[in-house]
Amino acid sequence: MTIYTGPVFEMAERQFDAVANHIAIPSDERSRLLYPKRAIAVSVPIHRDDGTTEVFQGYRVQHHLSLGPTKGGTRFAQNVHMGEVAALAVWMSWKCALVGLPYGGAKGGIAVDPHTLSRRELEALSRRYMQEMIPFVGLHTDVMAPDMGTNEQIMAWFMDTYSMYQGRTVTGIVTGKPVASGGTEGRREATGRGVAHIIARALAQLKINPSGATSVIQGFGNVGSVSAAALVERGVKLRGVSDHTAAYYDPMGLNLEALLKHVAAHGALRGFSNQSVIDPDELLEMPCDILVPAALECVITDQNVNRLKCRILAEGANGPTTPEADVVLQQQRDDIFVLPDILCNAGGVIVSYFEWVQDLQQLFWDENEVFGRLERVLDRAFDNVMKRAKSDNISHRTAALAIGIDRVRGAKQKRGLFP
Ligand code: NAD
C-alpha cells in the first residue's frame, strides 16, 4: 500500500523498473531508491475577494537526501495530487544526478487553477503555502523553484514570507526569483535556452542545418515561449504552437514576435489568428523537424505516437511521453531522435543551482558566465547520454535514467544505511 498513486507515479515507477532491470539493481535496493524520503500534505486557507474562505490542498515531496538538499519546482495546477508531485520529485532526482548537481529531487504544488484567482488571492495563497512549509524547507534542506503555473513573482513572495519568519533576508531559500530580489541573470530563459542548446546538439548529430529546420511547440509559457525564441534565433522556423486556449499551425511559419506581443497583451494565445487555427491534438501530428511538448505530462501516447511526423522529439515538459508510447518509439520509430526530459529540460535546474550558489556566496555572475557554464554542463550530459546509449545499446531515455540512478545508488552505497 502506498500514498503515491495515479498514472504519473506509475509512469515513473515503470521507467525506474526498466532501468533497474537493465543495470541489475537487486530487488531489496529498489524501494530505497524509488520511494520518497518525505511527503507533506497541507491545507492552505485564504480569504477570497468576495469575503468567503476557501481551502486549497498543497503538497511537497522530498525524494532523497543522499547527495545534498532537495531541489524542485512548485506547481499551481488544477489536477495536482500527491502521486504526480512524487513522480516529478523522483524525475528531479535522476535529472540532478545526470547533470552532476549536489541535490536530491523535490517537487511541490497546490491543486488550484491560478487563472481563477485575483493577484491578491494568488499572493495570499503563495504566502500561506510557504508559511505551512517552513518546518520542512531550508537553505540546506529543501530549496523551491518555479514550475507550471508559478513564476518569478511567486518565488519573490515565497522568499519574502520565509525571510519574515527568519528575521533576515534568506534569498537562497528559493530559486527562479527576480534578479532584483537575489535571482540570477538567465534563470527565466534557462530551461528554454537549454532545450534549444540540446536540440542544436541533436541537429548537428543528425547533420540537419538549423536554418531550414522547422518546429512545433506545445505550450507557450516559460519553457515553450523561450524554446521557440531560442530556436528562431538559430534559424529554425516556428510552424506550430499551442497553449491551453488555442493552437495554430502554418507551414510557411508563424510570426514569433507577433505571438509574444499577443500573449503579453491578452494573457494567452486565443484570438491570435483565424486562418491558422488547428485542433490542439492534431498539432502534435503535423510535419516538422522538431516537436517540443512543453506543457503537460502524457501527451505522446500509444494513440498518437505512430502518427508523429517529426525527426526530433525534444521533451521540454516533464513526462510528456507515456511508457506505452516510449516502447513504440524504441521498437518501431527509430526515425525519431528522442531527447528525454531529464536531459532536454535540465537547463532550468542547472541555472537554479547557479542561483543558489550565488546566493550562498553573495557573489553574482553576468549572463555570459551563466550561459557559458550552462552550456558546458549540458554538453557533458549530452555526450554522456549518447556514449551510454551506444555502449549499452539502449534508448536515450534509458541511458539518461541509468546514469542518474547509478549516481544516486553509488552515493547511497558509499554512505551506507543509518544506523
Ligand atoms: P508555464 O505555466 O509557464 O506554461 C505552461 C504552458 O502550457 C502555458 O502556455 C499553458 O497555457 C500551456 N498549457 C496548459 N495546458 C495545455 C494544453 N492542454 N495544451 C497546450 N498547452 C497547454 O509552465 P512552464 O514552466 O513552461 O512548464 C511547462 C513544462 O515544463 C512542465 O511540464 C514543467 O514541469 C516543465 N519544466 C519547467 C521548468 C521551468 O524552469 N519552468 C523546468 C523544467 C521543466
Coordinates of N, CA, C and O in Angstrom, one line a residue, residues 187-329:
R187 N 18.0 33.0 -15.4 CA 17.2 31.9 -14.9 C 15.9 31.7 -15.7 O 15.4 30.6 -16.0
R188 N 15.2 32.9 -16.0 CA 13.9 32.8 -16.6 C 14.1 32.1 -18.0 O 13.2 31.4 -18.4
E189 N 15.2 32.4 -18.7 CA 15.4 31.8 -20.0 C 16.0 30.4 -20.0 O 16.2 29.8 -21.0
A190 N 16.5 30.0 -18.8 CA 17.4 28.9 -18.7 C 16.9 27.6 -19.3 O 17.6 26.9 -20.1
T191 N 15.6 27.2 -18.9 CA 15.1 26.0 -19.4 C 15.0 26.0 -20.9 O 15.4 25.0 -21.6
G192 N 14.3 27.0 -21.5 CA 14.1 27.1 -22.9 C 15.4 27.2 -23.7 O 15.6 26.6 -24.7
R193 N 16.4 28.0 -23.1 CA 17.7 28.0 -23.8 C 18.4 26.7 -23.8 O 19.0 26.3 -24.7
G194 N 18.2 26.0 -22.7 CA 18.8 24.7 -22.6 C 18.2 23.7 -23.6 O 18.9 22.9 -24.2
V195 N 16.9 23.8 -23.7 CA 16.1 22.9 -24.6 C 16.7 23.2 -26.0 O 17.0 22.2 -26.8
A196 N 16.9 24.5 -26.4 CA 17.3 24.8 -27.8 C 18.8 24.3 -27.9 O 19.2 23.9 -29.0
H197 N 19.6 24.4 -26.9 CA 21.0 24.0 -27.0 C 21.1 22.5 -27.2 O 21.9 22.0 -28.1
I198 N 20.3 21.7 -26.5 CA 20.3 20.3 -26.6 C 19.8 19.9 -28.0 O 20.3 19.0 -28.7
I199 N 18.8 20.6 -28.5 CA 18.3 20.4 -29.8 C 19.4 20.6 -30.9 O 19.5 19.9 -31.8
A200 N 20.1 21.7 -30.7 CA 21.2 22.0 -31.6 C 22.2 20.9 -31.7 O 22.7 20.6 -32.7
R201 N 22.5 20.3 -30.5 CA 23.4 19.2 -30.5 C 22.9 18.0 -31.3 O 23.6 17.3 -32.0
A202 N 21.5 17.8 -31.1 CA 20.9 16.7 -31.9 C 20.9 17.0 -33.4 O 21.2 16.1 -34.2
L203 N 20.6 18.2 -33.8 CA 20.6 18.6 -35.2 C 22.0 18.3 -35.8 O 22.1 17.8 -36.9
A204 N 23.0 18.7 -35.0 CA 24.4 18.5 -35.5 C 24.7 17.1 -35.7 O 25.2 16.7 -36.8
Q205 N 24.2 16.3 -34.8 CA 24.5 14.8 -34.9 C 23.7 14.2 -36.1 O 24.2 13.3 -36.7
L206 N 22.5 14.8 -36.4 CA 21.7 14.2 -37.5 C 22.1 14.9 -38.8 O 21.5 14.7 -39.8
K207 N 23.1 15.8 -38.7 CA 23.5 16.6 -39.9 C 22.3 17.4 -40.5 O 22.2 17.4 -41.8
I208 N 21.5 18.0 -39.7 CA 20.4 18.8 -40.2 C 20.8 20.3 -39.9 O 21.2 20.6 -38.8
N209 N 20.7 21.1 -40.9 CA 21.1 22.5 -40.8 C 19.9 23.2 -40.0 O 18.8 23.1 -40.5
P210 N 20.2 23.9 -38.9 CA 19.1 24.6 -38.2 C 18.3 25.6 -39.1 O 17.1 25.7 -39.0
S211 N 19.0 26.3 -39.9 CA 18.2 27.2 -40.7 C 17.7 26.4 -41.9 O 18.5 25.8 -42.6
G212 N 16.4 26.3 -41.9 CA 15.8 25.4 -42.9 C 15.0 24.3 -42.1 O 14.1 23.7 -42.6
A213 N 15.3 24.2 -40.8 CA 14.6 23.2 -40.0 C 13.3 23.9 -39.5 O 13.2 25.1 -39.5
T214 N 12.3 23.0 -39.1 CA 11.0 23.6 -38.6 C 10.7 23.0 -37.3 O 11.1 21.9 -36.9
S215 N 9.8 23.8 -36.5 CA 9.5 23.3 -35.2 C 8.0 23.4 -34.9 O 7.3 24.3 -35.5
V216 N 7.5 22.6 -34.0 CA 6.1 22.7 -33.5 C 6.3 22.6 -32.0 O 6.9 21.7 -31.5
I217 N 5.6 23.6 -31.3 CA 5.8 23.6 -29.8 C 4.4 23.6 -29.1 O 3.6 24.5 -29.4
Q218 N 4.3 22.7 -28.2 CA 3.0 22.6 -27.4 C 3.3 23.3 -26.1 O 4.2 22.9 -25.3
G219 N 2.5 24.4 -25.8 CA 2.8 25.1 -24.5 C 3.5 26.4 -24.9 O 4.5 26.3 -25.6
F220 N 3.0 27.5 -24.4 CA 3.7 28.8 -24.7 C 3.9 29.6 -23.5 O 3.7 30.8 -23.4
G221 N 4.3 28.9 -22.4 CA 4.6 29.5 -21.1 C 6.1 29.8 -21.1 O 6.7 30.0 -22.1
N222 N 6.7 29.6 -19.9 CA 8.1 29.9 -19.8 C 8.9 29.0 -20.7 O 9.7 29.5 -21.5
V223 N 8.7 27.7 -20.6 CA 9.6 26.8 -21.4 C 9.3 26.9 -22.9 O 10.2 27.0 -23.7
G224 N 8.0 26.8 -23.2 CA 7.6 26.8 -24.7 C 8.0 28.1 -25.4 O 8.6 28.1 -26.5
S225 N 7.7 29.3 -24.8 CA 8.0 30.5 -25.5 C 9.5 30.8 -25.6 O 9.9 31.2 -26.6
V226 N 10.2 30.5 -24.6 CA 11.7 30.7 -24.6 C 12.3 29.7 -25.6 O 13.3 30.1 -26.3
S227 N 11.9 28.5 -25.6 CA 12.4 27.5 -26.5 C 12.2 28.0 -27.9 O 13.0 27.9 -28.8
A228 N 10.9 28.5 -28.2 CA 10.6 28.9 -29.5 C 11.5 30.1 -29.9 O 12.1 30.1 -31.0
A229 N 11.7 31.0 -29.0 CA 12.6 32.2 -29.4 C 14.0 31.7 -29.6 O 14.7 32.2 -30.5
A230 N 14.5 30.8 -28.7 CA 15.9 30.4 -28.9 C 16.1 29.6 -30.2 O 17.2 29.6 -30.8
L231 N 15.1 28.9 -30.6 CA 15.2 28.1 -31.9 C 15.1 29.1 -33.0 O 15.9 28.9 -34.0
V232 N 14.2 30.0 -33.0 CA 14.1 31.0 -34.1 C 15.4 31.8 -34.2 O 15.9 32.0 -35.3
E233 N 16.0 32.1 -33.1 CA 17.4 32.8 -33.1 C 18.4 31.9 -33.9 O 19.3 32.5 -34.5
R234 N 18.2 30.6 -33.8 CA 19.2 29.7 -34.5 C 18.8 29.5 -36.0 O 19.3 28.6 -36.6
G235 N 17.7 30.1 -36.4 CA 17.2 30.0 -37.8 C 16.1 29.0 -38.0 O 15.7 28.8 -39.1
V236 N 15.6 28.3 -36.9 CA 14.6 27.3 -37.1 C 13.2 28.0 -37.2 O 12.9 29.0 -36.5
K237 N 12.5 27.6 -38.2 CA 11.2 28.2 -38.5 C 10.1 27.6 -37.5 O 10.0 26.4 -37.4
L238 N 9.3 28.5 -36.9 CA 8.3 28.0 -36.0 C 7.0 27.8 -36.8 O 6.4 28.8 -37.3
R239 N 6.6 26.5 -37.0 CA 5.4 26.2 -37.8 C 4.1 26.2 -36.9 O 3.1 26.5 -37.4
G240 N 4.3 25.7 -35.7 CA 3.1 25.4 -34.9 C 3.3 25.8 -33.5 O 4.4 25.6 -32.9
V241 N 2.2 26.2 -32.8 CA 2.3 26.5 -31.4 C 0.9 26.4 -30.7 O -0.1 26.6 -31.4
S242 N 0.9 26.0 -29.4 CA -0.4 26.0 -28.7 C -0.2 26.4 -27.3 O 0.9 26.4 -26.8
D243 N -1.4 26.7 -26.7 CA -1.4 26.8 -25.2 C -2.7 26.3 -24.8 O -3.4 25.6 -25.5
H244 N -3.2 26.5 -23.5 CA -4.4 25.9 -23.0 C -5.6 26.5 -23.7 O -6.7 26.1 -23.5
T245 N -5.5 27.6 -24.5 CA -6.6 28.3 -25.1 C -6.7 28.1 -26.6 O -7.8 28.3 -27.1
A246 N -5.7 27.8 -27.3 CA -5.7 27.7 -28.8 C -4.5 27.0 -29.3 O -3.5 26.9 -28.6
A247 N -4.6 26.6 -30.6 CA -3.5 26.0 -31.3 C -3.4 26.6 -32.7 O -4.5 26.8 -33.3
Y248 N -2.2 26.8 -33.2 CA -2.1 27.4 -34.6 C -1.0 26.6 -35.3 O 0.0 26.2 -34.7
Y249 N -1.2 26.5 -36.6 CA -0.1 25.8 -37.5 C -0.1 26.5 -38.8 O -1.2 26.7 -39.4
D250 N 1.1 26.9 -39.3 CA 1.2 27.5 -40.6 C 2.5 26.9 -41.2 O 3.6 27.2 -40.7
P251 N 2.4 26.1 -42.3 CA 3.6 25.5 -42.9 C 4.6 26.6 -43.3 O 5.8 26.3 -43.4
M252 N 4.1 27.8 -43.6 CA 5.0 28.9 -44.0 C 5.7 29.5 -42.8 O 6.6 30.3 -43.0
G253 N 5.3 29.2 -41.7 CA 5.9 29.8 -40.5 C 5.0 30.8 -39.8 O 4.3 31.6 -40.4
L254 N 5.0 30.8 -38.4 CA 4.3 31.8 -37.6 C 5.2 32.9 -37.2 O 6.4 32.7 -37.1
N255 N 4.6 34.1 -37.0 CA 5.5 35.2 -36.6 C 5.6 35.2 -35.1 O 4.7 35.6 -34.3
L256 N 6.8 34.9 -34.6 CA 7.0 34.7 -33.1 C 6.8 36.0 -32.4 O 6.2 36.1 -31.3
E257 N 7.3 37.1 -33.0 CA 7.2 38.4 -32.3 C 5.7 38.8 -32.1 O 5.3 39.2 -31.0
A258 N 4.9 38.5 -33.1 CA 3.5 38.8 -33.0 C 2.8 37.9 -32.0 O 2.0 38.4 -31.2
L259 N 3.2 36.7 -31.9 CA 2.7 35.8 -30.9 C 3.0 36.2 -29.5 O 2.1 36.3 -28.6
L260 N 4.3 36.6 -29.3 CA 4.7 37.1 -28.0 C 3.9 38.4 -27.6 O 3.5 38.5 -26.4
K261 N 3.8 39.2 -28.5 CA 3.0 40.5 -28.3 C 1.6 40.2 -27.9 O 1.0 40.8 -27.0
H262 N 1.0 39.3 -28.7 CA -0.4 38.9 -28.4 C -0.6 38.4 -27.0 O -1.5 38.8 -26.3
V263 N 0.3 37.5 -26.6 CA 0.2 36.9 -25.2 C 0.5 38.0 -24.2 O -0.2 38.0 -23.1
A264 N 1.4 38.9 -24.4 CA 1.7 39.9 -23.5 C 0.4 40.8 -23.3 O 0.1 41.2 -22.2
A265 N -0.3 41.0 -24.4 CA -1.5 41.9 -24.3 C -2.7 41.2 -23.8 O -3.5 41.8 -23.0
H266 N -2.9 39.9 -24.1 CA -4.1 39.2 -23.8 C -4.0 38.0 -22.8 O -5.0 37.4 -22.5
G267 N -2.8 37.7 -22.5 CA -2.5 36.7 -21.4 C -2.5 35.3 -22.0 O -2.1 34.3 -21.3
A268 N -2.9 35.1 -23.2 CA -3.0 33.7 -23.8 C -3.0 33.8 -25.3 O -3.2 34.9 -25.9
L269 N -2.9 32.7 -26.0 CA -2.9 32.7 -27.5 C -4.2 32.9 -28.1 O -4.3 33.3 -29.3
R270 N -5.3 32.6 -27.4 CA -6.7 32.7 -28.0 C -6.9 34.0 -28.7 O -6.5 35.1 -28.2
G271 N -7.4 34.0 -30.0 CA -7.7 35.2 -30.7 C -6.5 35.7 -31.5 O -6.6 36.8 -32.1
F272 N -5.4 35.0 -31.6 CA -4.3 35.4 -32.3 C -4.5 35.5 -33.8 O -4.2 36.5 -34.5
S273 N -5.2 34.4 -34.4 CA -5.4 34.4 -35.8 C -6.6 33.5 -36.1 O -6.9 32.5 -35.4
N274 N -7.3 33.8 -37.2 CA -8.4 32.9 -37.6 C -8.0 31.9 -38.6 O -8.6 30.8 -38.8
Q275 N -6.9 32.3 -39.4 CA -6.5 31.4 -40.5 C -5.8 30.2 -40.1 O -6.1 29.1 -40.7
S276 N -4.9 30.3 -39.2 CA -4.0 29.1 -38.9 C -4.5 28.2 -37.7 O -3.7 27.4 -37.3
V277 N -5.7 28.4 -37.3 CA -6.2 27.6 -36.2 C -6.2 26.1 -36.5 O -6.6 25.8 -37.6
I278 N -5.9 25.3 -35.5 CA -5.8 23.9 -35.8 C -6.3 23.2 -34.5 O -6.2 23.8 -33.4
D279 N -6.8 22.0 -34.6 CA -7.2 21.2 -33.4 C -5.9 20.9 -32.6 O -4.9 20.5 -33.1
P280 N -6.0 21.2 -31.3 CA -4.7 21.1 -30.4 C -4.1 19.7 -30.5 O -2.9 19.6 -30.5
D281 N -4.9 18.6 -30.6 CA -4.3 17.3 -30.6 C -3.6 17.0 -31.9 O -2.6 16.3 -32.0
E282 N -4.3 17.6 -33.0 CA -3.7 17.4 -34.3 C -2.3 18.1 -34.5 O -1.5 17.6 -35.2
L283 N -2.2 19.1 -33.7 CA -0.9 19.9 -33.8 C 0.3 19.0 -33.6 O 1.3 19.2 -34.4
L284 N 0.2 18.1 -32.7 CA 1.4 17.2 -32.4 C 1.7 16.4 -33.5 O 2.8 15.9 -33.6
E285 N 0.8 16.1 -34.4 CA 1.0 15.2 -35.5 C 1.4 15.9 -36.8 O 1.4 15.3 -37.9
M286 N 1.5 17.2 -36.8 CA 1.8 17.9 -38.0 C 3.3 17.8 -38.4 O 4.2 17.6 -37.5
P287 N 3.6 17.8 -39.7 CA 5.0 17.6 -40.1 C 5.9 18.8 -39.6 O 5.6 19.9 -39.7
C288 N 7.1 18.4 -39.0 CA 8.1 19.3 -38.6 C 9.4 18.5 -38.3 O 9.3 17.3 -38.2
D289 N 10.5 19.2 -38.2 CA 11.7 18.5 -37.8 C 11.8 18.3 -36.3 O 12.3 17.3 -35.9
I290 N 11.3 19.3 -35.6 CA 11.5 19.3 -34.1 C 10.1 19.5 -33.5 O 9.5 20.5 -33.6
L291 N 9.7 18.5 -32.7 CA 8.5 18.6 -31.9 C 8.9 18.8 -30.4 O 9.6 18.0 -29.9
V292 N 8.4 19.9 -29.8 CA 8.7 20.2 -28.4 C 7.4 20.2 -27.6 O 6.7 21.2 -27.6
P293 N 7.1 19.1 -26.9 CA 6.0 19.2 -25.9 C 6.5 20.0 -24.7 O 7.5 19.6 -24.1
A294 N 5.9 21.1 -24.4 CA 6.4 22.0 -23.3 C 5.3 22.4 -22.4 O 5.2 23.6 -22.0
A295 N 4.3 21.5 -22.2 CA 3.2 21.8 -21.3 C 2.9 20.8 -20.3 O 3.3 20.9 -19.1
L296 N 2.3 19.6 -20.7 CA 1.7 18.7 -19.8 C 2.4 17.3 -19.9 O 3.1 17.0 -20.8
E297 N 2.1 16.5 -18.9 CA 2.5 15.1 -19.0 C 1.6 14.3 -19.9 O 0.5 14.7 -20.2
C298 N 2.1 13.1 -20.3 CA 1.3 12.1 -21.0 C 0.6 12.6 -22.3 O -0.6 12.3 -22.5
V299 N 1.2 13.4 -23.1 CA 0.6 13.9 -24.3 C 1.0 13.1 -25.6 O 0.3 13.1 -26.6
I300 N 2.2 12.4 -25.5 CA 2.6 11.5 -26.5 C 2.2 10.1 -26.0 O 2.8 9.6 -25.1
T301 N 1.2 9.5 -26.7 CA 0.6 8.2 -26.2 C 0.7 7.2 -27.2 O 1.1 7.4 -28.4
D302 N 0.2 5.9 -26.9 CA 0.2 4.9 -27.9 C -0.8 5.2 -29.0 O -0.9 4.6 -30.0
Q303 N -1.7 6.2 -28.7 CA -2.7 6.6 -29.7 C -2.1 7.5 -30.8 O -2.6 7.4 -32.0
N304 N -1.2 8.3 -30.5 CA -0.7 9.3 -31.5 C 0.8 9.0 -31.9 O 1.2 9.6 -32.9
V305 N 1.5 8.2 -31.2 CA 3.0 8.1 -31.4 C 3.3 7.6 -32.9 O 4.2 8.1 -33.5
N306 N 2.4 6.8 -33.4 CA 2.7 6.3 -34.8 C 2.4 7.4 -35.8 O 2.7 7.2 -37.0
R307 N 1.7 8.4 -35.4 CA 1.3 9.5 -36.4 C 2.3 10.7 -36.3 O 2.1 11.6 -37.0
L308 N 3.2 10.6 -35.4 CA 4.2 11.8 -35.3 C 5.0 11.9 -36.6 O 5.4 10.9 -37.1
K309 N 5.2 13.1 -37.0 CA 5.9 13.4 -38.2 C 7.1 14.3 -38.0 O 7.4 15.2 -38.7
C310 N 7.8 14.0 -36.9 CA 9.0 14.8 -36.5 C 10.2 14.0 -36.6 O 10.2 12.8 -36.6
R311 N 11.4 14.6 -36.7 CA 12.7 13.9 -36.7 C 13.2 13.9 -35.3 O 13.9 13.0 -34.9
I312 N 12.9 15.0 -34.5 CA 13.4 15.1 -33.1 C 12.3 15.3 -32.2 O 11.4 16.2 -32.5
L313 N 12.2 14.5 -31.1 CA 11.2 14.8 -30.1 C 11.9 15.3 -28.9 O 12.7 14.6 -28.2
A314 N 11.8 16.6 -28.6 CA 12.5 17.3 -27.6 C 11.6 17.5 -26.4 O 10.7 18.4 -26.5
E315 N 11.8 16.8 -25.3 CA 10.8 16.8 -24.2 C 11.1 18.0 -23.3 O 11.9 17.9 -22.3
G316 N 10.5 19.2 -23.6 CA 10.6 20.3 -22.7 C 9.9 20.2 -21.5 O 10.3 20.5 -20.4
A317 N 8.7 19.5 -21.5 CA 7.9 19.3 -20.4 C 8.5 18.1 -19.6 O 9.3 17.3 -20.2
N318 N 8.0 17.9 -18.4 CA 8.4 16.6 -17.7 C 7.4 15.6 -18.0 O 6.1 15.8 -17.9
G319 N 7.8 14.4 -18.3 CA 6.9 13.2 -18.5 C 5.9 13.4 -19.6 O 4.8 12.9 -19.5
P320 N 6.3 14.0 -20.8 CA 5.2 14.1 -21.8 C 4.9 12.8 -22.6 O 3.9 12.7 -23.3
T321 N 5.8 11.8 -22.4 CA 5.7 10.6 -23.2 C 5.3 9.4 -22.3 O 6.0 9.2 -21.3
T322 N 4.2 8.7 -22.6 CA 3.8 7.6 -21.7 C 4.7 6.4 -22.0 O 5.3 6.3 -23.0
P323 N 4.8 5.5 -21.0 CA 5.7 4.3 -21.2 C 5.2 3.5 -22.4 O 6.1 3.0 -23.1
E324 N 3.9 3.4 -22.7 CA 3.5 2.7 -23.9 C 4.0 3.3 -25.2 O 4.5 2.6 -26.1
A325 N 3.9 4.6 -25.2 CA 4.4 5.3 -26.4 C 5.9 5.2 -26.5 O 6.5 5.1 -27.6
D326 N 6.6 5.1 -25.3 CA 8.0 5.0 -25.3 C 8.5 3.7 -25.9 O 9.5 3.6 -26.6
V327 N 7.7 2.6 -25.6 CA 8.1 1.3 -26.2 C 8.0 1.4 -27.7 O 8.9 0.9 -28.4
V328 N 6.9 2.0 -28.2 CA 6.8 2.2 -29.7 C 8.0 3.0 -30.3 O 8.5 2.6 -31.3
L329 N 8.3 4.1 -29.5 CA 9.5 4.9 -30.0 C 10.7 4.0 -30.1 O 11.5 4.1 -31.1

